[in-house]
Amino acid sequence: MDVSHLLDELNDAQRQAVTAEDGHLLVLAGAGSGKTRVLVHRIAWLIQVHHVSPMSLLAVTFTNKAAGEMRGRVGRLLDIRPDGLWIGTFHGICHRLLRMHAAEVGLSDTFQILDSEDQFRLVRRVMRELEIDESEHPPRQVQGFINHHKDEGRRPGQIEHFDRSFQSRQVEIYQRYQDYCERSGLVDFAELLLRTVELLRDHPERRAHYQARFGHILIDEFQDTNTLQYALVRLLAGDGNRLFVVGDDDQSIYGWRGARVENVAHYNRDFQPEMIRLEQNYRSTRTILEAANQVINHNDDRMGKSLWTEGEQGEPIRLFSAYNAEEEAEFVIARIQDWIVQGGRPSDGAVLYRSNAQSRLFEQALLREDIPYRVYGGLRFFERAEIKDAMAYLRLMHNPHDDTAFERVVNVPARGIGEQTVNRIREHARAHGQSLGQAATEMVAQGGLAARAGSAVGGFLQLIDQLTTARPETDLAGAVRIVVKQTGLVAWYQKREPADRAEAREENLAELVRAAEGFDQPFEDEQAGLSVMASFLSQAALEAGEHQAERWEDCVQLMTLHSAKGLEFPLVFLAGMEEGLFPHQKSIEEPGRLAEERRLCYVGMTRAMQRLYVTHAESRQTYGQTNFSRPSRFLNEIPAELIESIRSSFRVGSAHSDRPVAEDAGGFGLGAAVRHSRFGFGTVVSLEGQGPNARIQVNFEQAGSKWLVLAYANLELVA
Ligand code: ATP
Ligand code: MG
């Protein structure tokens, strides 16, 4: 058998990793050195050369998108259908295991996944019931508390706290929240992992079964595993299974969400793997690599790696200092157009930013120029309100005890069921240990609600009933169609919203029918005996949680730095490189978090293959306020000789004109506080021209924004 194609295009160290004979392995290597490639080739090697059954391999990576790519690459290398392979994310794999063993861990077999927005609503609801003040315990923080403890494997009873302390309140909420989830058959993301760990830990026969099954466990992006994920790996590895772990400590960027880079050290301690380092980078030009290496060098406590490349020097990194965020967006889009004019494709380009909200200006500019784009990590399809509404109806049809779904749509479309009525149903449910659906049914039957409210609630229950009976048993798309038609969602949105918004929602609902029509039940779900509807609901929740786009198209990619991990693009923009934005304000005071921001910068820079732009804006509107900020410290960490600077000409839209630039006219720099005899106090927001022609724009507290000729304005600097 000819297996040379599995080793072609691998360097010596890569080949050594792919063909390693015994024991565990750790490939610790920098960005673009071929870690993911090695892992894919390893899978193919094991199957083809060692005749390892595809069923006894387990490969884990960080996103569904990465898992899909991995699956495709293995399939192509071996020319097989990769259906039976267990390649997925930790969450996906745990979901699959729980579906097969729901009863053993006390879950109903109709359990549904709670995405993080649903979770937030449920936390608030629980807090309302416990009459806990939201200003004292912000629900987002409580949600974080719950997830943090779950990620560390702790149930409420295992959290140390003093009676009546602040912490004890949060534990109480956690407990109550958990009770709700149990009763309604809901499982949040952290719970997927925790339950699976409990399944394997507490059921020796299950543990033995899976240990015997997965002879080879391969993990990509290991530096971002959390405590539970590592516990799971240990449980599955047992004594005899082989681990193949790849990662890069310099790319650990999820510490804020519980990832523990110490897992690399724990792995060394617990498994004594052979260590292989890959040092050649195949992705980026020498300039880009050198710049990224210099930036990450500013971190202490690194495991230490050096990367080199045989690639060419390449173009300098281009730094653009925009006058404001609008100009930054225009500049970026103009450079993408240049790229396309030069023969490049839209999908070669990626705009990366620190926070989601930054996408909007780029989206607008792209729309204006009619360039196709896709936003990863924005409000995706399954997160949109109308889709979640329709899904809630489907969930209730599937499981009438789903309280989250009940709450979402009991009065959507509005049917005259007020908060007070819902409160009474909640109380009844609590008092009798029932789901909201059960409580409502009982109250309606017993006349336990006022006449008007009673008939409205009765109408809602009847609708759910009708939908359930009308739905063809096996036809998923048919069920979705019935929901869209009979619930009146479209008409309701039309009544409440401007025509274009309502139209978009209607289109989205039609798209949901199409999604259902095109839904292929995953092989593993089918094997687990899951109904098509249940698979569809789970898939939607998993996708909504991950913020990934569904289809690949030739379009510009917009995404946060976090979601760019593992990917590569010929043309990359790192936008909004400003102190306070990136590094993020919250991280500036804490050295540990600042180091994580720097790793994020390293991840961002190393996504670029050929051309890298770094941009920042001197001013930016947030919440209707103009904020001024200094360029990010990370920009100063790039060696000057690798950078070519491009200055803004200060006025929006004039980036290409050659108007002279006013540097800092007599101390009246951008952001300076000034006083004018007539207009009063204000802030300098713009400068233009030089010498006698210098003009200055000031935003006055009382008089609003004014352009003044500096020479005549008689402005006073205010300390
Ligand atoms: P990251 O840390 O960003 O996840 P990585 O280490 O996983 O990066 P890969 O994505 O596997 O790196 O590889 C980076 C690029 O280099 C890919 O385009 C890959 O195809 C290419 N590459 C890797 N090894 C080789 C090789 N030996 N010869 C040619 N190209 C290679
Ligand atoms: Mg990789």
Short mmCIF file of N, CA, C and O in Angstrom, two decimals, residues 127-197:
data_model
loop_
_atom_site.label_atom_id
_atom_site.label_comp_id
_atom_site.label_asym_id
_atom_site.label_seq_id
_atom_site.Cartn_x
_atom_site.Cartn_y
_atom_site.Cartn_z
N MET A 127 -33.91 34.61 40.23
CA MET A 127 -33.62 35.68 41.18
C MET A 127 -34.87 36.45 41.57
O MET A 127 -35.03 36.87 42.71
N ARG A 128 -35.75 36.64 40.60
CA ARG A 128 -37.00 37.33 40.90
C ARG A 128 -37.80 36.54 41.92
O ARG A 128 -38.34 37.09 42.87
N GLU A 129 -37.84 35.23 41.72
CA GLU A 129 -38.58 34.39 42.66
C GLU A 129 -37.99 34.44 44.06
O GLU A 129 -38.71 34.38 45.04
N LEU A 130 -36.68 34.52 44.12
CA LEU A 130 -36.05 34.56 45.43
C LEU A 130 -36.00 35.97 45.99
O LEU A 130 -35.45 36.22 47.05
N GLU A 131 -36.57 36.89 45.22
CA GLU A 131 -36.59 38.30 45.61
C GLU A 131 -35.20 38.83 45.92
O GLU A 131 -34.92 39.40 46.97
N ILE A 132 -34.30 38.57 44.99
CA ILE A 132 -32.93 39.04 45.17
C ILE A 132 -32.71 40.28 44.31
O ILE A 132 -33.08 40.32 43.14
N ASP A 133 -32.12 41.27 44.92
CA ASP A 133 -31.92 42.57 44.28
C ASP A 133 -30.87 42.48 43.16
O ASP A 133 -29.74 42.07 43.40
N GLU A 134 -31.30 42.88 41.96
CA GLU A 134 -30.38 42.77 40.82
C GLU A 134 -29.22 43.76 40.90
O GLU A 134 -28.20 43.56 40.25
N SER A 135 -29.43 44.85 41.65
CA SER A 135 -28.32 45.80 41.72
C SER A 135 -27.22 45.25 42.62
O SER A 135 -26.05 45.55 42.46
N GLU A 136 -27.64 44.43 43.58
CA GLU A 136 -26.63 43.84 44.45
C GLU A 136 -25.97 42.63 43.78
O GLU A 136 -24.77 42.41 43.91
N HIS A 137 -26.77 41.85 43.10
CA HIS A 137 -26.27 40.66 42.40
C HIS A 137 -26.64 40.77 40.92
O HIS A 137 -27.67 40.24 40.51
N PRO A 138 -25.81 41.45 40.12
CA PRO A 138 -26.17 41.54 38.70
C PRO A 138 -26.29 40.15 38.09
O PRO A 138 -25.40 39.32 38.27
N PRO A 139 -27.40 39.89 37.38
CA PRO A 139 -27.65 38.54 36.85
C PRO A 139 -26.50 38.00 35.98
O PRO A 139 -26.20 36.81 36.03
N ARG A 140 -25.86 38.89 35.20
CA ARG A 140 -24.73 38.42 34.38
C ARG A 140 -23.62 37.85 35.25
O ARG A 140 -22.97 36.87 34.90
N GLN A 141 -23.44 38.53 36.39
CA GLN A 141 -22.39 38.08 37.29
C GLN A 141 -22.77 36.75 37.93
O GLN A 141 -21.93 35.86 38.08
N VAL A 142 -24.04 36.62 38.28
CA VAL A 142 -24.50 35.36 38.87
C VAL A 142 -24.36 34.23 37.84
O VAL A 142 -23.91 33.13 38.16
N GLN A 143 -24.71 34.55 36.61
CA GLN A 143 -24.56 33.55 35.54
C GLN A 143 -23.09 33.12 35.45
O GLN A 143 -22.78 31.93 35.36
N GLY A 144 -22.19 34.10 35.51
CA GLY A 144 -20.76 33.80 35.48
C GLY A 144 -20.34 32.93 36.67
O GLY A 144 -19.55 32.01 36.53
N PHE A 145 -20.91 33.23 37.83
CA PHE A 145 -20.62 32.46 39.04
C PHE A 145 -21.01 30.99 38.85
O PHE A 145 -20.24 30.07 39.13
N ILE A 146 -22.22 30.79 38.35
CA ILE A 146 -22.71 29.42 38.13
C ILE A 146 -21.80 28.69 37.15
O ILE A 146 -21.34 27.57 37.41
N ASN A 147 -21.51 29.34 36.03
CA ASN A 147 -20.70 28.68 35.01
C ASN A 147 -19.29 28.40 35.50
O ASN A 147 -18.71 27.36 35.22
N HIS A 148 -18.76 29.37 36.24
CA HIS A 148 -17.40 29.18 36.77
C HIS A 148 -17.34 27.93 37.65
O HIS A 148 -16.45 27.10 37.50
N HIS A 149 -18.31 27.81 38.54
CA HIS A 149 -18.27 26.64 39.44
C HIS A 149 -18.54 25.34 38.70
O HIS A 149 -17.93 24.31 38.99
N LYS A 150 -19.43 25.40 37.73
CA LYS A 150 -19.65 24.18 36.94
C LYS A 150 -18.37 23.79 36.19
O LYS A 150 -18.01 22.62 36.13
N ASP A 151 -17.72 24.81 35.59
CA ASP A 151 -16.48 24.53 34.85
C ASP A 151 -15.43 23.88 35.74
O ASP A 151 -14.56 23.16 35.27
N GLU A 152 -15.49 24.20 37.01
CA GLU A 152 -14.53 23.60 37.93
C GLU A 152 -15.07 22.30 38.52
O GLU A 152 -14.45 21.69 39.39
N GLY A 153 -16.26 21.91 38.07
CA GLY A 153 -16.81 20.63 38.50
C GLY A 153 -17.58 20.69 39.81
O GLY A 153 -17.81 19.67 40.44
N ARG A 154 -17.95 21.87 40.25
CA ARG A 154 -18.60 21.99 41.57
C ARG A 154 -20.11 22.15 41.47
O ARG A 154 -20.61 23.03 40.78
N ARG A 155 -20.81 21.32 42.22
CA ARG A 155 -22.25 21.46 42.42
C ARG A 155 -22.46 22.44 43.58
O ARG A 155 -21.53 22.66 44.37
N PRO A 156 -23.69 22.97 43.72
CA PRO A 156 -23.91 23.97 44.79
C PRO A 156 -23.43 23.49 46.16
O PRO A 156 -22.82 24.25 46.90
N GLY A 157 -23.68 22.23 46.48
CA GLY A 157 -23.31 21.70 47.78
C GLY A 157 -21.81 21.65 48.01
O GLY A 157 -21.34 21.43 49.13
N GLN A 158 -21.04 21.82 46.95
CA GLN A 158 -19.59 21.69 47.09
C GLN A 158 -18.88 23.04 47.13
O GLN A 158 -17.67 23.11 47.05
N ILE A 159 -19.67 24.10 47.22
CA ILE A 159 -19.05 25.43 47.25
C ILE A 159 -18.99 25.91 48.70
O ILE A 159 -20.02 25.98 49.38
N GLU A 160 -17.83 26.22 49.16
CA GLU A 160 -17.69 26.70 50.53
C GLU A 160 -18.25 28.10 50.67
O GLU A 160 -17.98 28.95 49.84
N HIS A 161 -19.01 28.32 51.71
CA HIS A 161 -19.53 29.67 51.93
C HIS A 161 -20.00 29.79 53.37
O HIS A 161 -20.30 28.81 54.04
N PHE A 162 -20.06 31.02 53.83
CA PHE A 162 -20.57 31.27 55.17
C PHE A 162 -22.05 31.58 55.10
O PHE A 162 -22.52 32.16 54.12
N ASP A 163 -22.76 31.21 56.14
CA ASP A 163 -24.19 31.48 56.19
C ASP A 163 -24.46 32.96 55.97
O ASP A 163 -23.76 33.81 56.51
N ARG A 164 -25.49 33.22 55.24
CA ARG A 164 -25.96 34.59 55.02
C ARG A 164 -24.91 35.51 54.41
O ARG A 164 -25.01 36.73 54.49
N SER A 165 -23.87 34.97 53.82
CA SER A 165 -22.89 35.83 53.18
C SER A 165 -23.37 36.14 51.77
O SER A 165 -24.35 35.58 51.28
N PHE A 166 -22.65 37.03 51.11
CA PHE A 166 -22.90 37.38 49.72
C PHE A 166 -22.85 36.11 48.87
O PHE A 166 -23.74 35.81 48.08
N GLN A 167 -21.79 35.35 49.10
CA GLN A 167 -21.59 34.12 48.35
C GLN A 167 -22.74 33.13 48.55
O GLN A 167 -23.16 32.45 47.63
N SER A 168 -23.25 33.08 49.77
CA SER A 168 -24.29 32.08 50.06
C SER A 168 -25.56 32.38 49.26
O SER A 168 -26.29 31.48 48.88
N ARG A 169 -25.81 33.66 49.00
CA ARG A 169 -26.96 34.01 48.16
C ARG A 169 -26.76 33.43 46.76
O ARG A 169 -27.68 32.90 46.15
N GLN A 170 -25.55 33.57 46.25
CA GLN A 170 -25.29 33.11 44.89
C GLN A 170 -25.40 31.58 44.81
O GLN A 170 -25.90 31.04 43.83
N VAL A 171 -24.94 30.93 45.87
CA VAL A 171 -25.07 29.47 45.90
C VAL A 171 -26.55 29.08 45.89
O VAL A 171 -26.95 28.15 45.20
N GLU A 172 -27.33 29.85 46.62
CA GLU A 172 -28.76 29.60 46.68
C GLU A 172 -29.40 29.73 45.28
O GLU A 172 -30.23 28.91 44.88
N ILE A 173 -28.98 30.76 44.56
CA ILE A 173 -29.52 30.95 43.20
C ILE A 173 -29.09 29.77 42.31
O ILE A 173 -29.89 29.21 41.56
N TYR A 174 -27.82 29.42 42.42
CA TYR A 174 -27.29 28.30 41.64
C TYR A 174 -28.15 27.05 41.89
O TYR A 174 -28.60 26.38 40.96
N GLN A 175 -28.42 26.79 43.19
CA GLN A 175 -29.20 25.60 43.54
C GLN A 175 -30.61 25.65 42.92
O GLN A 175 -31.06 24.70 42.29
N ARG A 176 -31.25 26.80 43.08
CA ARG A 176 -32.60 26.94 42.57
C ARG A 176 -32.63 26.84 41.03
O ARG A 176 -33.50 26.20 40.44
N TYR A 177 -31.63 27.47 40.42
CA TYR A 177 -31.49 27.42 38.96
C TYR A 177 -31.35 25.96 38.51
O TYR A 177 -32.00 25.51 37.57
N GLN A 178 -30.50 25.23 39.24
CA GLN A 178 -30.27 23.84 38.88
C GLN A 178 -31.56 23.01 39.01
O GLN A 178 -31.86 22.19 38.16
N ASP A 179 -32.32 23.29 40.08
CA ASP A 179 -33.59 22.56 40.26
C ASP A 179 -34.51 22.78 39.06
O ASP A 179 -35.14 21.85 38.57
N TYR A 180 -34.56 24.02 38.62
CA TYR A 180 -35.38 24.33 37.45
C TYR A 180 -34.95 23.55 36.23
O TYR A 180 -35.76 22.99 35.50
N CYS A 181 -33.64 23.58 36.01
CA CYS A 181 -33.11 22.88 34.83
C CYS A 181 -33.47 21.41 34.89
O CYS A 181 -33.90 20.82 33.90
N GLU A 182 -33.32 20.81 36.07
CA GLU A 182 -33.63 19.39 36.21
C GLU A 182 -35.09 19.14 35.88
O GLU A 182 -35.44 18.21 35.16
N ARG A 183 -35.94 19.99 36.44
CA ARG A 183 -37.36 19.76 36.26
C ARG A 183 -37.81 19.96 34.82
O ARG A 183 -38.69 19.28 34.33
N SER A 184 -37.17 20.93 34.15
CA SER A 184 -37.61 21.23 32.78
C SER A 184 -36.83 20.47 31.72
O SER A 184 -37.04 20.68 30.54
N GLY A 185 -35.89 19.65 32.14
CA GLY A 185 -35.10 18.92 31.16
C GLY A 185 -34.20 19.85 30.36
O GLY A 185 -34.13 19.78 29.14
N LEU A 186 -33.49 20.75 31.06
CA LEU A 186 -32.62 21.71 30.39
C LEU A 186 -31.17 21.50 30.81
O LEU A 186 -30.89 21.24 31.97
N VAL A 187 -30.30 21.64 29.85
CA VAL A 187 -28.88 21.41 30.11
C VAL A 187 -28.10 22.58 29.52
O VAL A 187 -28.17 22.83 28.33
N ASP A 188 -27.38 23.32 30.36
CA ASP A 188 -26.58 24.43 29.82
C ASP A 188 -25.24 23.90 29.31
O ASP A 188 -24.93 22.72 29.46
N PHE A 189 -24.44 24.79 28.72
CA PHE A 189 -23.19 24.34 28.09
C PHE A 189 -22.23 23.68 29.09
O PHE A 189 -21.68 22.61 28.83
N ALA A 190 -22.04 24.32 30.24
CA ALA A 190 -21.11 23.75 31.21
C ALA A 190 -21.64 22.41 31.73
O ALA A 190 -20.88 21.48 31.99
N GLU A 191 -22.98 22.34 31.83
CA GLU A 191 -23.60 21.11 32.32
C GLU A 191 -23.34 19.92 31.38
O GLU A 191 -23.22 18.78 31.83
N LEU A 192 -23.26 20.19 30.09
CA LEU A 192 -22.97 19.11 29.14
C LEU A 192 -21.68 18.41 29.55
O LEU A 192 -21.58 17.18 29.55
N LEU A 193 -20.68 19.22 29.89
CA LEU A 193 -19.39 18.65 30.28
C LEU A 193 -19.46 17.99 31.65
O LEU A 193 -19.00 16.87 31.85
N LEU A 194 -20.07 18.71 32.59
CA LEU A 194 -20.10 18.21 33.96
C LEU A 194 -20.85 16.87 34.05
O LEU A 194 -20.39 15.93 34.69
N ARG A 195 -21.98 16.79 33.39
CA ARG A 195 -22.74 15.53 33.42
C ARG A 195 -21.95 14.38 32.81
O ARG A 195 -22.03 13.25 33.26
N THR A 196 -21.22 14.69 31.74
CA THR A 196 -20.47 13.63 31.09
C THR A 196 -19.35 13.14 32.00
O THR A 196 -19.09 11.94 32.11
N VAL A 197 -18.69 14.11 32.65
CA VAL A 197 -17.65 13.72 33.60
C VAL A 197 -18.25 12.86 34.70
O VAL A 197 -17.69 11.82 35.08
#
